[in-house]
Amino acid sequence: MPLIPEEPQIHESAQGPRATPASGRTAPTPRPVPGPRPAAPSRPGRPGPLRPTPPAQRTPRDAAPAKPGPSGPAAPAAAASPQIQLIPASAEGALDAAEEAVDLLLESGRAPGDVLVLTTGAQHPWAEHELSFGEASYWAQHDAGDDVFYADAAVASRAATRPVVVVAVNGGPASVAATALPLAHSRAGALLIVCGDPQQINSLLGAGV
């Protein structure tokens, strides 16, 4: 399903873990404009070991009541497909674009635990930092589900569904991106944001989603 890059509003980024800006990025990246959400705590700062904060209490947003049929019990409602937003970016700038998208999501009221970020190339610095404490500790933070979680797309199959999934197509083998995008689509409950080359992304999404 070919996507037309959007020209959304740009806001100041919230403080949080950020990738080092890649060289060669010459233009600001368009950012998505998510809808209003309940207020949520901001992400922890970068200094020192990062650990989760208590999750925000939220009510289910996507559940729809089932309607009774002519006879027998009500049938379960069909799950809606997530909205897809494309943010054009080079491979070198995709991780920065993903960070900006996360900042905007949190500024708009999304809870940190609503967001999963996947990278197809180099890992996000947060993931590298947390993995230095061991995989058990790293995945325990994923299971806690109360903070933004960053993961390599190659291990995305282990990640649980979250309302928002952000994919940074920041390099790596083409086969990783080809597998990651359909998987990310299946993990996104409400919104899938993909940062990368529009032609490549449209081709992969059209073939796999």
PDB file of N, CA and C in Angstrom, residues 63-115:
ATOM      1  N   ALA A  63     -10.350  -1.616  22.419  1.00  0.00           N
ATOM      2  CA  ALA A  63     -11.353  -2.670  22.553  1.00  0.00           C
ATOM      3  C   ALA A  63     -12.713  -2.139  22.151  1.00  0.00           C
ATOM      4  N   ALA A  64     -13.421  -2.896  21.369  1.00  0.00           N
ATOM      5  CA  ALA A  64     -14.770  -2.505  20.930  1.00  0.00           C
ATOM      6  C   ALA A  64     -15.747  -3.558  21.409  1.00  0.00           C
ATOM      7  N   PRO A  65     -16.901  -3.150  21.949  1.00  0.00           N
ATOM      8  CA  PRO A  65     -17.871  -4.138  22.449  1.00  0.00           C
ATOM      9  C   PRO A  65     -18.436  -4.962  21.304  1.00  0.00           C
ATOM     10  N   ALA A  66     -18.608  -6.237  21.562  1.00  0.00           N
ATOM     11  CA  ALA A  66     -19.165  -7.115  20.534  1.00  0.00           C
ATOM     12  C   ALA A  66     -20.673  -6.939  20.479  1.00  0.00           C
ATOM     13  N   LYS A  67     -21.221  -7.004  19.292  1.00  0.00           N
ATOM     14  CA  LYS A  67     -22.661  -6.867  19.107  1.00  0.00           C
ATOM     15  C   LYS A  67     -23.305  -8.250  19.022  1.00  0.00           C
ATOM     16  N   PRO A  68     -24.416  -8.460  19.725  1.00  0.00           N
ATOM     17  CA  PRO A  68     -25.055  -9.773  19.672  1.00  0.00           C
ATOM     18  C   PRO A  68     -25.616 -10.063  18.288  1.00  0.00           C
ATOM     19  N   GLY A  69     -25.504 -11.276  17.860  1.00  0.00           N
ATOM     20  CA  GLY A  69     -26.036 -11.692  16.571  1.00  0.00           C
ATOM     21  C   GLY A  69     -27.488 -12.089  16.705  1.00  0.00           C
ATOM     22  N   PRO A  70     -28.085 -12.554  15.610  1.00  0.00           N
ATOM     23  CA  PRO A  70     -29.487 -12.949  15.657  1.00  0.00           C
ATOM     24  C   PRO A  70     -29.740 -14.096  16.608  1.00  0.00           C
ATOM     25  N   SER A  71     -28.754 -14.939  16.846  1.00  0.00           N
ATOM     26  CA  SER A  71     -28.922 -16.045  17.778  1.00  0.00           C
ATOM     27  C   SER A  71     -27.568 -16.409  18.348  1.00  0.00           C
ATOM     28  N   GLY A  72     -27.558 -16.952  19.569  1.00  0.00           N
ATOM     29  CA  GLY A  72     -26.328 -17.382  20.183  1.00  0.00           C
ATOM     30  C   GLY A  72     -25.564 -16.220  20.794  1.00  0.00           C
ATOM     31  N   PRO A  73     -24.380 -16.507  21.399  1.00  0.00           N
ATOM     32  CA  PRO A  73     -23.586 -15.462  22.058  1.00  0.00           C
ATOM     33  C   PRO A  73     -22.974 -14.506  21.052  1.00  0.00           C
ATOM     34  N   ALA A  74     -22.527 -13.339  21.548  1.00  0.00           N
ATOM     35  CA  ALA A  74     -21.917 -12.331  20.684  1.00  0.00           C
ATOM     36  C   ALA A  74     -20.576 -12.813  20.167  1.00  0.00           C
ATOM     37  N   ALA A  75     -20.269 -12.463  18.912  1.00  0.00           N
ATOM     38  CA  ALA A  75     -18.978 -12.819  18.323  1.00  0.00           C
ATOM     39  C   ALA A  75     -17.956 -11.753  18.679  1.00  0.00           C
ATOM     40  N   PRO A  76     -16.667 -12.116  18.880  1.00  0.00           N
ATOM     41  CA  PRO A  76     -15.643 -11.124  19.225  1.00  0.00           C
ATOM     42  C   PRO A  76     -15.438 -10.142  18.081  1.00  0.00           C
ATOM     43  N   ALA A  77     -15.135  -8.875  18.439  1.00  0.00           N
ATOM     44  CA  ALA A  77     -14.917  -7.843  17.424  1.00  0.00           C
ATOM     45  C   ALA A  77     -13.590  -8.078  16.711  1.00  0.00           C
ATOM     46  N   ALA A  78     -13.551  -7.795  15.414  1.00  0.00           N
ATOM     47  CA  ALA A  78     -12.322  -7.974  14.641  1.00  0.00           C
ATOM     48  C   ALA A  78     -11.323  -6.878  14.991  1.00  0.00           C
ATOM     49  N   ALA A  79     -10.057  -7.240  15.100  1.00  0.00           N
ATOM     50  CA  ALA A  79      -9.011  -6.278  15.426  1.00  0.00           C
ATOM     51  C   ALA A  79      -8.764  -5.359  14.236  1.00  0.00           C
ATOM     52  N   ALA A  80      -8.668  -4.062  14.509  1.00  0.00           N
ATOM     53  CA  ALA A  80      -8.422  -3.093  13.444  1.00  0.00           C
ATOM     54  C   ALA A  80      -6.933  -3.060  13.123  1.00  0.00           C
ATOM     55  N   SER A  81      -6.611  -2.807  11.858  1.00  0.00           N
ATOM     56  CA  SER A  81      -5.211  -2.696  11.457  1.00  0.00           C
ATOM     57  C   SER A  81      -4.652  -1.381  11.966  1.00  0.00           C
ATOM     58  N   PRO A  82      -3.374  -1.356  12.363  1.00  0.00           N
ATOM     59  CA  PRO A  82      -2.796  -0.112  12.853  1.00  0.00           C
ATOM     60  C   PRO A  82      -2.632   0.915  11.736  1.00  0.00           C
ATOM     61  N   GLN A  83      -2.687   2.178  12.100  1.00  0.00           N
ATOM     62  CA  GLN A  83      -2.380   3.252  11.153  1.00  0.00           C
ATOM     63  C   GLN A  83      -0.881   3.210  10.860  1.00  0.00           C
ATOM     64  N   ILE A  84      -0.498   3.520   9.624  1.00  0.00           N
ATOM     65  CA  ILE A  84       0.919   3.516   9.247  1.00  0.00           C
ATOM     66  C   ILE A  84       1.344   4.925   8.855  1.00  0.00           C
ATOM     67  N   GLN A  85       2.446   5.399   9.446  1.00  0.00           N
ATOM     68  CA  GLN A  85       3.023   6.689   9.097  1.00  0.00           C
ATOM     69  C   GLN A  85       4.445   6.480   8.615  1.00  0.00           C
ATOM     70  N   LEU A  86       4.793   7.141   7.520  1.00  0.00           N
ATOM     71  CA  LEU A  86       6.133   7.043   6.952  1.00  0.00           C
ATOM     72  C   LEU A  86       6.862   8.361   7.150  1.00  0.00           C
ATOM     73  N   ILE A  87       8.054   8.301   7.727  1.00  0.00           N
ATOM     74  CA  ILE A  87       8.897   9.485   7.887  1.00  0.00           C
ATOM     75  C   ILE A  87      10.119   9.298   6.987  1.00  0.00           C
ATOM     76  N   PRO A  88      10.201  10.050   5.871  1.00  0.00           N
ATOM     77  CA  PRO A  88      11.350   9.899   4.967  1.00  0.00           C
ATOM     78  C   PRO A  88      12.662  10.254   5.676  1.00  0.00           C
ATOM     79  N   ALA A  89      13.655   9.402   5.529  1.00  0.00           N
ATOM     80  CA  ALA A  89      14.963   9.636   6.139  1.00  0.00           C
ATOM     81  C   ALA A  89      15.986   8.742   5.457  1.00  0.00           C
ATOM     82  N   SER A  90      17.236   9.202   5.438  1.00  0.00           N
ATOM     83  CA  SER A  90      18.313   8.357   4.932  1.00  0.00           C
ATOM     84  C   SER A  90      18.613   7.282   5.967  1.00  0.00           C
ATOM     85  N   ALA A  91      19.392   6.284   5.578  1.00  0.00           N
ATOM     86  CA  ALA A  91      19.774   5.247   6.536  1.00  0.00           C
ATOM     87  C   ALA A  91      20.544   5.862   7.706  1.00  0.00           C
ATOM     88  N   GLU A  92      21.365   6.888   7.402  1.00  0.00           N
ATOM     89  CA  GLU A  92      22.154   7.536   8.443  1.00  0.00           C
ATOM     90  C   GLU A  92      21.283   8.371   9.384  1.00  0.00           C
ATOM     91  N   GLY A  93      20.161   8.883   8.881  1.00  0.00           N
ATOM     92  CA  GLY A  93      19.311   9.740   9.695  1.00  0.00           C
ATOM     93  C   GLY A  93      18.085   9.062  10.270  1.00  0.00           C
ATOM     94  N   ALA A  94      17.889   7.782   9.961  1.00  0.00           N
ATOM     95  CA  ALA A  94      16.658   7.096  10.389  1.00  0.00           C
ATOM     96  C   ALA A  94      16.541   6.981  11.904  1.00  0.00           C
ATOM     97  N   LEU A  95      17.659   6.752  12.585  1.00  0.00           N
ATOM     98  CA  LEU A  95      17.606   6.597  14.039  1.00  0.00           C
ATOM     99  C   LEU A  95      17.265   7.930  14.711  1.00  0.00           C
ATOM    100  N   ASP A  96      17.822   9.018  14.192  1.00  0.00           N
ATOM    101  CA  ASP A  96      17.477  10.339  14.729  1.00  0.00           C
ATOM    102  C   ASP A  96      15.992  10.630  14.501  1.00  0.00           C
ATOM    103  N   ALA A  97      15.495  10.267  13.313  1.00  0.00           N
ATOM    104  CA  ALA A  97      14.078  10.489  12.999  1.00  0.00           C
ATOM    105  C   ALA A  97      13.193   9.686  13.951  1.00  0.00           C
ATOM    106  N   ALA A  98      13.604   8.459  14.247  1.00  0.00           N
ATOM    107  CA  ALA A  98      12.830   7.623  15.173  1.00  0.00           C
ATOM    108  C   ALA A  98      12.811   8.237  16.569  1.00  0.00           C
ATOM    109  N   GLU A  99      13.954   8.785  17.010  1.00  0.00           N
ATOM    110  CA  GLU A  99      14.015   9.427  18.324  1.00  0.00           C
ATOM    111  C   GLU A  99      13.108  10.645  18.389  1.00  0.00           C
ATOM    112  N   GLU A 100      13.086  11.417  17.317  1.00  0.00           N
ATOM    113  CA  GLU A 100      12.206  12.581  17.273  1.00  0.00           C
ATOM    114  C   GLU A 100      10.732  12.150  17.338  1.00  0.00           C
ATOM    115  N   ALA A 101      10.415  11.059  16.656  1.00  0.00           N
ATOM    116  CA  ALA A 101       9.045  10.542  16.690  1.00  0.00           C
ATOM    117  C   ALA A 101       8.665  10.110  18.104  1.00  0.00           C
ATOM    118  N   VAL A 102       9.588   9.452  18.801  1.00  0.00           N
ATOM    119  CA  VAL A 102       9.322   9.018  20.176  1.00  0.00           C
ATOM    120  C   VAL A 102       9.119  10.232  21.076  1.00  0.00           C
ATOM    121  N   ASP A 103       9.979  11.254  20.919  1.00  0.00           N
ATOM    122  CA  ASP A 103       9.835  12.466  21.731  1.00  0.00           C
ATOM    123  C   ASP A 103       8.457  13.094  21.542  1.00  0.00           C
ATOM    124  N   LEU A 104       8.012  13.163  20.287  1.00  0.00           N
ATOM    125  CA  LEU A 104       6.714  13.768  19.998  1.00  0.00           C
ATOM    126  C   LEU A 104       5.574  12.933  20.580  1.00  0.00           C
ATOM    127  N   LEU A 105       5.715  11.611  20.502  1.00  0.00           N
ATOM    128  CA  LEU A 105       4.686  10.739  21.079  1.00  0.00           C
ATOM    129  C   LEU A 105       4.553  10.979  22.583  1.00  0.00           C
ATOM    130  N   LEU A 106       5.686  11.089  23.282  1.00  0.00           N
ATOM    131  CA  LEU A 106       5.644  11.303  24.724  1.00  0.00           C
ATOM    132  C   LEU A 106       5.128  12.691  25.064  1.00  0.00           C
ATOM    133  N   GLU A 107       5.518  13.692  24.267  1.00  0.00           N
ATOM    134  CA  GLU A 107       5.022  15.051  24.489  1.00  0.00           C
ATOM    135  C   GLU A 107       3.504  15.120  24.310  1.00  0.00           C
ATOM    136  N   SER A 108       2.981  14.301  23.410  1.00  0.00           N
ATOM    137  CA  SER A 108       1.543  14.328  23.128  1.00  0.00           C
ATOM    138  C   SER A 108       0.739  13.562  24.180  1.00  0.00           C
ATOM    139  N   GLY A 109       1.420  12.874  25.099  1.00  0.00           N
ATOM    140  CA  GLY A 109       0.712  12.180  26.168  1.00  0.00           C
ATOM    141  C   GLY A 109       0.787  10.674  26.131  1.00  0.00           C
ATOM    142  N   ARG A 110       1.451  10.114  25.157  1.00  0.00           N
ATOM    143  CA  ARG A 110       1.624   8.666  25.131  1.00  0.00           C
ATOM    144  C   ARG A 110       2.448   8.211  26.329  1.00  0.00           C
ATOM    145  N   ALA A 111       2.059   7.119  26.949  1.00  0.00           N
ATOM    146  CA  ALA A 111       2.841   6.544  28.036  1.00  0.00           C
ATOM    147  C   ALA A 111       4.099   5.902  27.460  1.00  0.00           C
ATOM    148  N   PRO A 112       5.252   6.022  28.144  1.00  0.00           N
ATOM    149  CA  PRO A 112       6.474   5.392  27.642  1.00  0.00           C
ATOM    150  C   PRO A 112       6.310   3.898  27.355  1.00  0.00           C
ATOM    151  N   GLY A 113       5.529   3.226  28.189  1.00  0.00           N
ATOM    152  CA  GLY A 113       5.332   1.793  28.001  1.00  0.00           C
ATOM    153  C   GLY A 113       4.509   1.431  26.788  1.00  0.00           C
ATOM    154  N   ASP A 114       3.929   2.442  26.124  1.00  0.00           N
ATOM    155  CA  ASP A 114       3.155   2.193  24.904  1.00  0.00           C
ATOM    156  C   ASP A 114       4.048   1.989  23.687  1.00  0.00           C
ATOM    157  N   VAL A 115       5.344   2.324  23.797  1.00  0.00           N
ATOM    158  CA  VAL A 115       6.192   2.470  22.610  1.00  0.00           C
ATOM    159  C   VAL A 115       7.296   1.417  22.548  1.00  0.00           C
TER     160      VAL A 115
END
